[in-house]
Tab-separated table of N, CA, C and O and ligand atoms in Angstrom:
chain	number	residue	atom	x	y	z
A	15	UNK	N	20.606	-17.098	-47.715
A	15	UNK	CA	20.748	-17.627	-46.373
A	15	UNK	C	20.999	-16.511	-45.384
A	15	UNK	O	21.849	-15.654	-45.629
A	16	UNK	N	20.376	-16.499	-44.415
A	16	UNK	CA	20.683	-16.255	-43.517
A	16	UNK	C	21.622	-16.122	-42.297
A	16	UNK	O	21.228	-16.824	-41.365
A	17	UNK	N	22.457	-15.607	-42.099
A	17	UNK	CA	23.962	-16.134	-41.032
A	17	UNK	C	24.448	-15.196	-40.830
A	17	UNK	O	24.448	-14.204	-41.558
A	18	UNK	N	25.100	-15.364	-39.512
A	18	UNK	CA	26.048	-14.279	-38.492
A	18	UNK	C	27.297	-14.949	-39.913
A	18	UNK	O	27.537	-16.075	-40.350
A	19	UNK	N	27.755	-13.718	-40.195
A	19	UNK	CA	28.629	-13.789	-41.210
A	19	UNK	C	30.243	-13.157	-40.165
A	19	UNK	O	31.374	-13.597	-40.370
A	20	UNK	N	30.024	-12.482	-39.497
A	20	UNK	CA	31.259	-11.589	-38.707
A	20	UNK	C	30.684	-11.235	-37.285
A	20	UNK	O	29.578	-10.789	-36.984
A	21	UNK	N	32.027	-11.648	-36.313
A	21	UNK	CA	31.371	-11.396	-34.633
A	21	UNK	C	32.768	-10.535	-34.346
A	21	UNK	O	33.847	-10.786	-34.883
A	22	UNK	N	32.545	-9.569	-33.478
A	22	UNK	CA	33.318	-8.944	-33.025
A	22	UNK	C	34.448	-9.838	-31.950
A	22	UNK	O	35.581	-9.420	-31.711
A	23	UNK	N	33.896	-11.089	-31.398
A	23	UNK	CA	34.559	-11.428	-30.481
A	23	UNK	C	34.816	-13.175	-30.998
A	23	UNK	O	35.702	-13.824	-30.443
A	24	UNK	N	33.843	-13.877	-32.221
A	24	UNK	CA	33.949	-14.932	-31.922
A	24	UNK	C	34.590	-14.898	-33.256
A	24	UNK	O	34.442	-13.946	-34.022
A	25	UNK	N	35.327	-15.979	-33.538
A	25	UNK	CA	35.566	-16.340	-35.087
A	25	UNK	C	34.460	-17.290	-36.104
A	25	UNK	O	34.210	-18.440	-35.743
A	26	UNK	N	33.934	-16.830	-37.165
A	26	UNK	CA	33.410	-17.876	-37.791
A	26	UNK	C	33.940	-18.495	-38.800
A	26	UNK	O	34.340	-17.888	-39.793
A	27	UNK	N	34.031	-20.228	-38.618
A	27	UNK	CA	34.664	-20.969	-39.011
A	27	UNK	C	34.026	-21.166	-40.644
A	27	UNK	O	32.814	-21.152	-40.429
A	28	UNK	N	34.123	-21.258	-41.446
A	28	UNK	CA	33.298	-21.855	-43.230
A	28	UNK	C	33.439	-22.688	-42.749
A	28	UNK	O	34.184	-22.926	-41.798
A	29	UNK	N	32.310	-23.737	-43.651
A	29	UNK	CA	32.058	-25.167	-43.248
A	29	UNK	C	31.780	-25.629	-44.884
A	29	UNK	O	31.306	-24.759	-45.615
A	30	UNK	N	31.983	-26.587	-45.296
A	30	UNK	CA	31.384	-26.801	-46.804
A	30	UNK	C	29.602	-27.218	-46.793
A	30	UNK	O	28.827	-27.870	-46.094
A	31	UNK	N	29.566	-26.286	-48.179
A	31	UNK	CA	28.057	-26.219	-48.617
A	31	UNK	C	27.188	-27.590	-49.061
A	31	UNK	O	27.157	-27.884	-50.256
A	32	UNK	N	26.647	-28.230	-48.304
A	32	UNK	CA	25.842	-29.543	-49.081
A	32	UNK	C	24.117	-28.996	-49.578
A	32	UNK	O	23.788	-27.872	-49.959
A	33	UNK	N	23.447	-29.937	-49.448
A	33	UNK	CA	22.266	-29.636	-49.951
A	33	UNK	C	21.142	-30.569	-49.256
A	33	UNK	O	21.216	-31.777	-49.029
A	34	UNK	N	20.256	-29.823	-49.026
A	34	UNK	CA	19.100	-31.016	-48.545
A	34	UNK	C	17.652	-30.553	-49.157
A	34	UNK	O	17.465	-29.601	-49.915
A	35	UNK	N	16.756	-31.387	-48.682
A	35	UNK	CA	15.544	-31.224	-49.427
A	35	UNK	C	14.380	-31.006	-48.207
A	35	UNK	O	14.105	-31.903	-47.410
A	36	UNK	N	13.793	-29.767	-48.196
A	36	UNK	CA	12.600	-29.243	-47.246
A	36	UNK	C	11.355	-29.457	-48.060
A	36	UNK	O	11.218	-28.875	-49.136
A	37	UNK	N	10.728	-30.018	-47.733
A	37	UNK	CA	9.589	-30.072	-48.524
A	37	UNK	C	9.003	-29.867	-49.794
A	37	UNK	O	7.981	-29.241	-50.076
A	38	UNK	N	10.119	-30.738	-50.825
A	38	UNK	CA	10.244	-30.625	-52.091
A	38	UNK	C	11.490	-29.827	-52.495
A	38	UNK	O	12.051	-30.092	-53.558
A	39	UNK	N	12.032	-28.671	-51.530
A	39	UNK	CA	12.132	-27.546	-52.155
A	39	UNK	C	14.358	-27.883	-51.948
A	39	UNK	O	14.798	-28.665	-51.105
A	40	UNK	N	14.987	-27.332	-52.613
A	40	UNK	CA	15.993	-27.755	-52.184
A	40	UNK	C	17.230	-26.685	-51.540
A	40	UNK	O	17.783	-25.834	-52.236
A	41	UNK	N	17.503	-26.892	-50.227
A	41	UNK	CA	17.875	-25.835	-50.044
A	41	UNK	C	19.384	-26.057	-49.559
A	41	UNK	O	19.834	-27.196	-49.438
A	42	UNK	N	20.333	-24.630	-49.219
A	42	UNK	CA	21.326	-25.153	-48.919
A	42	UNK	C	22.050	-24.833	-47.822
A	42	UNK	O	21.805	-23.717	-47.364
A	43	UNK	N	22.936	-25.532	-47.218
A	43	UNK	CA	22.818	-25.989	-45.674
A	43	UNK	C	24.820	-26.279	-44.799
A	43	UNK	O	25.409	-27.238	-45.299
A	44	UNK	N	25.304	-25.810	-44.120
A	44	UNK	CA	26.992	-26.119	-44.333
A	44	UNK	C	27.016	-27.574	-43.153
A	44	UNK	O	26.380	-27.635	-42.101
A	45	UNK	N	27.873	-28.561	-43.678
A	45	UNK	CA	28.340	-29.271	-42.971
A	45	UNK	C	28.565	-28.768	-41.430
A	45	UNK	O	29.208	-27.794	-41.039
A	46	UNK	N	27.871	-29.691	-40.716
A	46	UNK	CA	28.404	-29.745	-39.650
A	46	UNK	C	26.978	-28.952	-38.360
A	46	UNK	O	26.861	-28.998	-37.135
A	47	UNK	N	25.963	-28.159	-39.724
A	47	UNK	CA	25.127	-27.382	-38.939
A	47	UNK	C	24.052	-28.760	-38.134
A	47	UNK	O	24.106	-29.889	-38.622
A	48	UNK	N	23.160	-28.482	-36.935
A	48	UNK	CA	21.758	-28.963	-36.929
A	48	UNK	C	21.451	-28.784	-38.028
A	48	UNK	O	21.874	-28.127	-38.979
A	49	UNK	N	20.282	-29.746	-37.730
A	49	UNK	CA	18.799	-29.653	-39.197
A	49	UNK	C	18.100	-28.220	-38.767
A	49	UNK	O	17.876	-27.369	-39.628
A	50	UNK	N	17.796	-28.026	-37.489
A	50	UNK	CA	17.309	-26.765	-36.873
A	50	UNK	C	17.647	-25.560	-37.734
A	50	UNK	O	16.959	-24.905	-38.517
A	51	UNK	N	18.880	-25.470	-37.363
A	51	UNK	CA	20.159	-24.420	-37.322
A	51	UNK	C	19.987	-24.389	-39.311
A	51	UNK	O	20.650	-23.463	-39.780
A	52	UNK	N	19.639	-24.780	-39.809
A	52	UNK	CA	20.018	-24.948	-41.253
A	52	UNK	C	18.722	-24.299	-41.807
A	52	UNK	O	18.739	-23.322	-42.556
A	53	UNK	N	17.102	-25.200	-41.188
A	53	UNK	CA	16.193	-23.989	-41.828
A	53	UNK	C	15.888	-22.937	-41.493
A	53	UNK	O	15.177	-22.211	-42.188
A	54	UNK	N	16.640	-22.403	-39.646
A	54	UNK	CA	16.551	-20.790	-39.608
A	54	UNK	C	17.423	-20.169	-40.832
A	54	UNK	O	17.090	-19.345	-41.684
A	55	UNK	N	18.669	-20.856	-40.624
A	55	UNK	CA	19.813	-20.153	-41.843
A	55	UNK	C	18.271	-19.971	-43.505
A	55	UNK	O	18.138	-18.944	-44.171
A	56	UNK	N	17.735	-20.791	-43.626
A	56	UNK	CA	16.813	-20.824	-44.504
A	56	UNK	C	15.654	-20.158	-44.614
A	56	UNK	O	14.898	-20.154	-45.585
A	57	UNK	N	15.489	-19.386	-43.218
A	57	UNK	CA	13.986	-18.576	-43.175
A	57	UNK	C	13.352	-19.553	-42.743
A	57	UNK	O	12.472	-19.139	-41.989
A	58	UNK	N	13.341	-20.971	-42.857
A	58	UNK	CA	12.173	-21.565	-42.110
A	58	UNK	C	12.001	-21.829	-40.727
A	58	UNK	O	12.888	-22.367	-40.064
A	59	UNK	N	10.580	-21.375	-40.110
A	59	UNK	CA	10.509	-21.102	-38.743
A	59	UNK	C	9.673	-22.564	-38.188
A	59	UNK	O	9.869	-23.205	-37.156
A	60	UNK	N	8.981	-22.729	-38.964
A	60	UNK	CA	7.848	-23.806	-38.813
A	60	UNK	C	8.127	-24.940	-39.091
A	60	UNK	O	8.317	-25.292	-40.255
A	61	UNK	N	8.215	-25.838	-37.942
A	61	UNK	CA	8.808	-26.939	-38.041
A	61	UNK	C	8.101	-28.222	-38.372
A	61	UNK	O	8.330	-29.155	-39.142
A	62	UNK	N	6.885	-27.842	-37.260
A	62	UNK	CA	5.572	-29.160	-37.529
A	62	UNK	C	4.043	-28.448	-37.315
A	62	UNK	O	3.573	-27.393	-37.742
A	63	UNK	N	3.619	-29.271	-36.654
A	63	UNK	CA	1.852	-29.050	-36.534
A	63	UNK	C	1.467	-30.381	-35.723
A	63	UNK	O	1.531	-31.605	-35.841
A	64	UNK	N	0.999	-29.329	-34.769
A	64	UNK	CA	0.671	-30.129	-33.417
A	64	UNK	C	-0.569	-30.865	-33.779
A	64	UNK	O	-1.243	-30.267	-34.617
A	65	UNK	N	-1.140	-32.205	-33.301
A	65	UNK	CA	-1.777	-33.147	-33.695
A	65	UNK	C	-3.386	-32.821	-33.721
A	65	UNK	O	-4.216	-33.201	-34.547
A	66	UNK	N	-3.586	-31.919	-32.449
A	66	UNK	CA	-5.258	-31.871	-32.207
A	66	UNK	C	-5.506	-30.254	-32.829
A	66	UNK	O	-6.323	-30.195	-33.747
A	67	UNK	N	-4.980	-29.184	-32.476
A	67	UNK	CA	-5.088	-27.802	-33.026
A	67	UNK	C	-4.115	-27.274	-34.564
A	67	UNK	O	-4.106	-26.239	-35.230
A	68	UNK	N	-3.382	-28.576	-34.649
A	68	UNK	CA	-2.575	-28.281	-36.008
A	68	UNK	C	-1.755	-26.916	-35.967
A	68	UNK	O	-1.295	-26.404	-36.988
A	69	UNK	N	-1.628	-26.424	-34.812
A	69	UNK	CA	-0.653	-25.601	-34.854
A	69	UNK	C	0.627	-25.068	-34.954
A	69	UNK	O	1.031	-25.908	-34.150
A	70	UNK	N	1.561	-24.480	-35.194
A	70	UNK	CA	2.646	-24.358	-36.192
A	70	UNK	C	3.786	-24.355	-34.733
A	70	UNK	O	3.514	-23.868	-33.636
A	71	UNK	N	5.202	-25.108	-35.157
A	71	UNK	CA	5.639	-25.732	-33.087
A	71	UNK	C	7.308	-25.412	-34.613
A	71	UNK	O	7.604	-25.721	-35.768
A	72	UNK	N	7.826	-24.632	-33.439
A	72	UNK	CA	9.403	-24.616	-34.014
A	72	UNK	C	10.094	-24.795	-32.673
A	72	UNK	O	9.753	-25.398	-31.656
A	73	UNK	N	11.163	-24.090	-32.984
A	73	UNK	CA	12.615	-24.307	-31.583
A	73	UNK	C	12.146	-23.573	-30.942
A	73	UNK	O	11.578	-22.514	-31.208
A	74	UNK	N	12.429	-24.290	-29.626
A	74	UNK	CA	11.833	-23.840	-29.096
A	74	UNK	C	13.025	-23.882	-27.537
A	74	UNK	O	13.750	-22.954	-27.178
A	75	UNK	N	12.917	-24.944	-27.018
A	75	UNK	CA	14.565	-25.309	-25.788
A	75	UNK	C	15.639	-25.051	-26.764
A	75	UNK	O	16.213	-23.963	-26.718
A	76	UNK	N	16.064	-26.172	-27.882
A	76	UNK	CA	17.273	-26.114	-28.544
A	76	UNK	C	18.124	-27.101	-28.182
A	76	UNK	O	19.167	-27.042	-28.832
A	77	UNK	N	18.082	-28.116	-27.282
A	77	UNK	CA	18.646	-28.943	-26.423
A	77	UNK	C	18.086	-30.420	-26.499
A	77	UNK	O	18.650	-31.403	-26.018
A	78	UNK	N	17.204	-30.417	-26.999
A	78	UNK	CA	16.502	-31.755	-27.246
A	78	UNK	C	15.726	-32.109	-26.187
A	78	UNK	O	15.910	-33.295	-25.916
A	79	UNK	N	14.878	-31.542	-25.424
A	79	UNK	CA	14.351	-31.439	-24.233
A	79	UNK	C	12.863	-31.398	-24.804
A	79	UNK	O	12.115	-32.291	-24.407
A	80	UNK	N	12.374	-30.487	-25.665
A	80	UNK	CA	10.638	-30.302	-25.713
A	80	UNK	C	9.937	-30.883	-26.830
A	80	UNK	O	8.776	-31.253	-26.659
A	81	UNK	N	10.419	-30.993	-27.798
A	81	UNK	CA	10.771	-31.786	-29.186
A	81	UNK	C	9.107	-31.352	-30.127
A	81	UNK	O	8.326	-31.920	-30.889
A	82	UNK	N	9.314	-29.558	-29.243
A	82	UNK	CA	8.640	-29.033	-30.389
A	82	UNK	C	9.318	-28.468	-31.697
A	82	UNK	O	8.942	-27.476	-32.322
A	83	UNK	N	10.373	-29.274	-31.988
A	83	UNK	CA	11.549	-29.439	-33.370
A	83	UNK	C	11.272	-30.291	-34.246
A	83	UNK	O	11.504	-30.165	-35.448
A	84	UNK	N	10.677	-31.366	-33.631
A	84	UNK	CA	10.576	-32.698	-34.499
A	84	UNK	C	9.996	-32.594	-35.552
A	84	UNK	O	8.958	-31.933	-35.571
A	85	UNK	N	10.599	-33.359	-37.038
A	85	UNK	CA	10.445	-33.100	-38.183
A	85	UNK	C	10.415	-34.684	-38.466
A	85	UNK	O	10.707	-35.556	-37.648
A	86	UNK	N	9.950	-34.895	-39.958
A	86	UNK	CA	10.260	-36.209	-40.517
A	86	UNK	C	11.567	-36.423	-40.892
A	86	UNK	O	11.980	-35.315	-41.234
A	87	UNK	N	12.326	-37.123	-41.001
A	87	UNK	CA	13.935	-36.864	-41.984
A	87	UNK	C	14.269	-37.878	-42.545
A	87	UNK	O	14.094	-38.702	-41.648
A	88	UNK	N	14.639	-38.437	-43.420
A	88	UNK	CA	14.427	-39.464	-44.347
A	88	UNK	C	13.514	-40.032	-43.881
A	88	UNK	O	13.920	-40.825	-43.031
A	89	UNK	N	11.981	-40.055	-44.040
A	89	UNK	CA	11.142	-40.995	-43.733
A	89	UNK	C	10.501	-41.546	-42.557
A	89	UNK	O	9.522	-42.280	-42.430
A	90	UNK	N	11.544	-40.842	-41.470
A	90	UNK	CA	11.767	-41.027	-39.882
A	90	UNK	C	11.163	-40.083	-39.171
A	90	UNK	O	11.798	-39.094	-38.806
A	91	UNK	N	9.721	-40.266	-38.843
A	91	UNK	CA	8.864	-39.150	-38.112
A	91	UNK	C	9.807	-39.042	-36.492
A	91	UNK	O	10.684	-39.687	-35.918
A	92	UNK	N	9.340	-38.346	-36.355
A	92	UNK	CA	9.927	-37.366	-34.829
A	92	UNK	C	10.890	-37.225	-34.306
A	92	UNK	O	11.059	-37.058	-33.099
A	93	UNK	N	11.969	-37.290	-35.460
A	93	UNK	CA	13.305	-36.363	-35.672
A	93	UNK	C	13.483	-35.103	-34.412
A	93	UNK	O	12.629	-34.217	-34.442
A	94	UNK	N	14.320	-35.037	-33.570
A	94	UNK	CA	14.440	-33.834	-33.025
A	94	UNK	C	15.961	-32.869	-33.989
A	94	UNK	O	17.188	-32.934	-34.068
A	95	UNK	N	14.863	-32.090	-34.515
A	95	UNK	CA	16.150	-31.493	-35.291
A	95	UNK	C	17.026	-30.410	-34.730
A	95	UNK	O	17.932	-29.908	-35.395
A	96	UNK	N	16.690	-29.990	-33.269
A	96	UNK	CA	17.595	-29.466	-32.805
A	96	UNK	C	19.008	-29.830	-32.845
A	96	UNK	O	19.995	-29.237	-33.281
A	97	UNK	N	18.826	-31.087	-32.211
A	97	UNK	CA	20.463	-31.932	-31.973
A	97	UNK	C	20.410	-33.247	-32.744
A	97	UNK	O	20.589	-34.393	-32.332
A	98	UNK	N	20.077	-32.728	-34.154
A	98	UNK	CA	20.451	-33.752	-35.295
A	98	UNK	C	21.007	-32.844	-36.429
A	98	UNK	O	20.325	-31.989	-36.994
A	99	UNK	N	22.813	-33.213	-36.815
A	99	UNK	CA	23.110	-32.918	-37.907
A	99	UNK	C	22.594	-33.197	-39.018
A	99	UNK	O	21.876	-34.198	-39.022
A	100	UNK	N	22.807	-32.261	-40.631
A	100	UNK	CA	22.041	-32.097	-41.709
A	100	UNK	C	23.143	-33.727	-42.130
A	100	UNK	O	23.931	-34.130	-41.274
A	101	UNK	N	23.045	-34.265	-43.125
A	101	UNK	CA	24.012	-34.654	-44.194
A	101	UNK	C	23.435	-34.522	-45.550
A	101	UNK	O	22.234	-34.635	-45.792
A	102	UNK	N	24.404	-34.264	-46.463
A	102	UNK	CA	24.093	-33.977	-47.639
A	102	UNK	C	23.467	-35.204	-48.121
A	102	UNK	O	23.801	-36.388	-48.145
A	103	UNK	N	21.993	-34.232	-48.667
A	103	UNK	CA	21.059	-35.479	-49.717
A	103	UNK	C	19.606	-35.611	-48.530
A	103	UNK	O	18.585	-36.202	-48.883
A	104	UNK	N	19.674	-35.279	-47.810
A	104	UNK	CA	18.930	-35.748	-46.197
A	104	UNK	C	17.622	-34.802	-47.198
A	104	UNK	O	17.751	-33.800	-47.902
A	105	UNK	N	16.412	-35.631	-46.874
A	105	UNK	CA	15.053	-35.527	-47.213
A	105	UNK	C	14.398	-34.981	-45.646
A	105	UNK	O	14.576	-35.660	-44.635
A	106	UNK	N	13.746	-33.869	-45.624
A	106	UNK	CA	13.088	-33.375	-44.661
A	106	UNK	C	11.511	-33.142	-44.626
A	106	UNK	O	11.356	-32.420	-45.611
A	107	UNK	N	10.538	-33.292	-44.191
A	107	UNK	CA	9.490	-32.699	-44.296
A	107	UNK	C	8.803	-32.244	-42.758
A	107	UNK	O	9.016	-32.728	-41.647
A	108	UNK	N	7.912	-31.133	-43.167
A	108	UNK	CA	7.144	-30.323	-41.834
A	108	UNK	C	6.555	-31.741	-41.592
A	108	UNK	O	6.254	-32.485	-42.525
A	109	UNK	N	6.404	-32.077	-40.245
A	109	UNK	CA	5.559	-33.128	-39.708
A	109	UNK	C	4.546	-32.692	-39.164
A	109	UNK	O	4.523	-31.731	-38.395
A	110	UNK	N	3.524	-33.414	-39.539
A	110	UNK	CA	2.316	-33.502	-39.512
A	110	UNK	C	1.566	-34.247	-37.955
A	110	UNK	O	1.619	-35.464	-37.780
A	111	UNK	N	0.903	-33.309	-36.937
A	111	UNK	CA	0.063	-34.122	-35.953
A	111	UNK	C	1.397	-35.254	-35.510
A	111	UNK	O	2.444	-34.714	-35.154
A	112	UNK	N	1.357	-36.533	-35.532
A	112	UNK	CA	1.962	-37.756	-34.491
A	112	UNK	C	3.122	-38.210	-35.644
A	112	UNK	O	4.148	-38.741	-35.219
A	113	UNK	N	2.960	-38.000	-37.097
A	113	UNK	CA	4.416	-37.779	-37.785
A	113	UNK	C	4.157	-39.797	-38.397
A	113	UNK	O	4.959	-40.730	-38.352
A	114	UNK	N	2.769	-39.749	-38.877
A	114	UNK	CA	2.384	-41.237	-39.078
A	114	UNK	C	1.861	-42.348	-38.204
A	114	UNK	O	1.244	-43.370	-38.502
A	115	UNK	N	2.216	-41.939	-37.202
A	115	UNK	CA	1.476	-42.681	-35.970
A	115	UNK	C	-0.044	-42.821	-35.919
A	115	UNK	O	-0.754	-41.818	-35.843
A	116	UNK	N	-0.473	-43.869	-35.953
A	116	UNK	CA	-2.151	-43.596	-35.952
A	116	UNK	C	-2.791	-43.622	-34.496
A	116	UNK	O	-2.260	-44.355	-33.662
A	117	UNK	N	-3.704	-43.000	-34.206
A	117	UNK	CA	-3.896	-42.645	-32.809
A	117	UNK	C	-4.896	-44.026	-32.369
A	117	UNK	O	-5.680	-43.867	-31.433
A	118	UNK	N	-4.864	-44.728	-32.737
A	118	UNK	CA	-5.575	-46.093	-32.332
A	118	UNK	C	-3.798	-46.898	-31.923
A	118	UNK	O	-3.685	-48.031	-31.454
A	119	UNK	N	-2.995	-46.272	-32.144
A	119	UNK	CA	-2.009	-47.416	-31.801
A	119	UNK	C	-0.970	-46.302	-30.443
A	119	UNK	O	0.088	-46.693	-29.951
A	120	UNK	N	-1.525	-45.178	-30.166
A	120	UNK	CA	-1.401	-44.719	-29.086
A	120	UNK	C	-1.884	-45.167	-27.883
A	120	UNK	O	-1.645	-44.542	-26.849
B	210	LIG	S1	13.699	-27.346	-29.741
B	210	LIG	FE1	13.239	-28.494	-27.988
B	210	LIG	S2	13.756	-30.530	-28.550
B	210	LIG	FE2	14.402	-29.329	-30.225
């Protein structure tokens, strides 16, 4: 993982270690982080894939404003995982284009 481990000015708090699942893969994540915040800690940058060019959309505001974040999360397409906490066991996947939406019901 990845993490500011020591700040000269701020304190970092431990948080306990749970676990979640990125696209099969299982990774691990501290209470209390975003879903965001958990696959940078993870190396993962790539969040989805935009619908018409399939192109690769991560954080981007951080605020829940552009919701080029949005992920599936248990089952639940267009998750903004900026400002959504992890909980342990939480199923994630890269979302795909509209995240199940079929474009006839757009
Ligand atoms: S990064 Fe903009 S809504 Fe999450």
């Amino acid at each position: 993982m990845e993490r500011i481990e020591q700040h000269p000015i701020l304190s970092i708090e431990t948080a306990e270690t749970i676990h979640i699942t990125v696209d099969g893969r299982v990774l691990e994540a501290r209470a209390g982080d975003t879903i965001a915040a958990a696959l940078l800690a993870n190396g993962i940058r790539t969040f989805r894939h935009t619908a018409k060019l399939h192109e690769p959309r991560g954080l981007f505001c951080g605020i829940g404003q552009c919701t080029d974040c949005i992920m599936e999360v248990d089952g639940r397409p267009n998750v903004r995982t900026c400002v959504t906490r992890v909980r342990d066991g939480m199923i994630i996947r890269t979302q795909q284009g509209n995240g199940g939406l079929r474009h006839e019901a757009l």
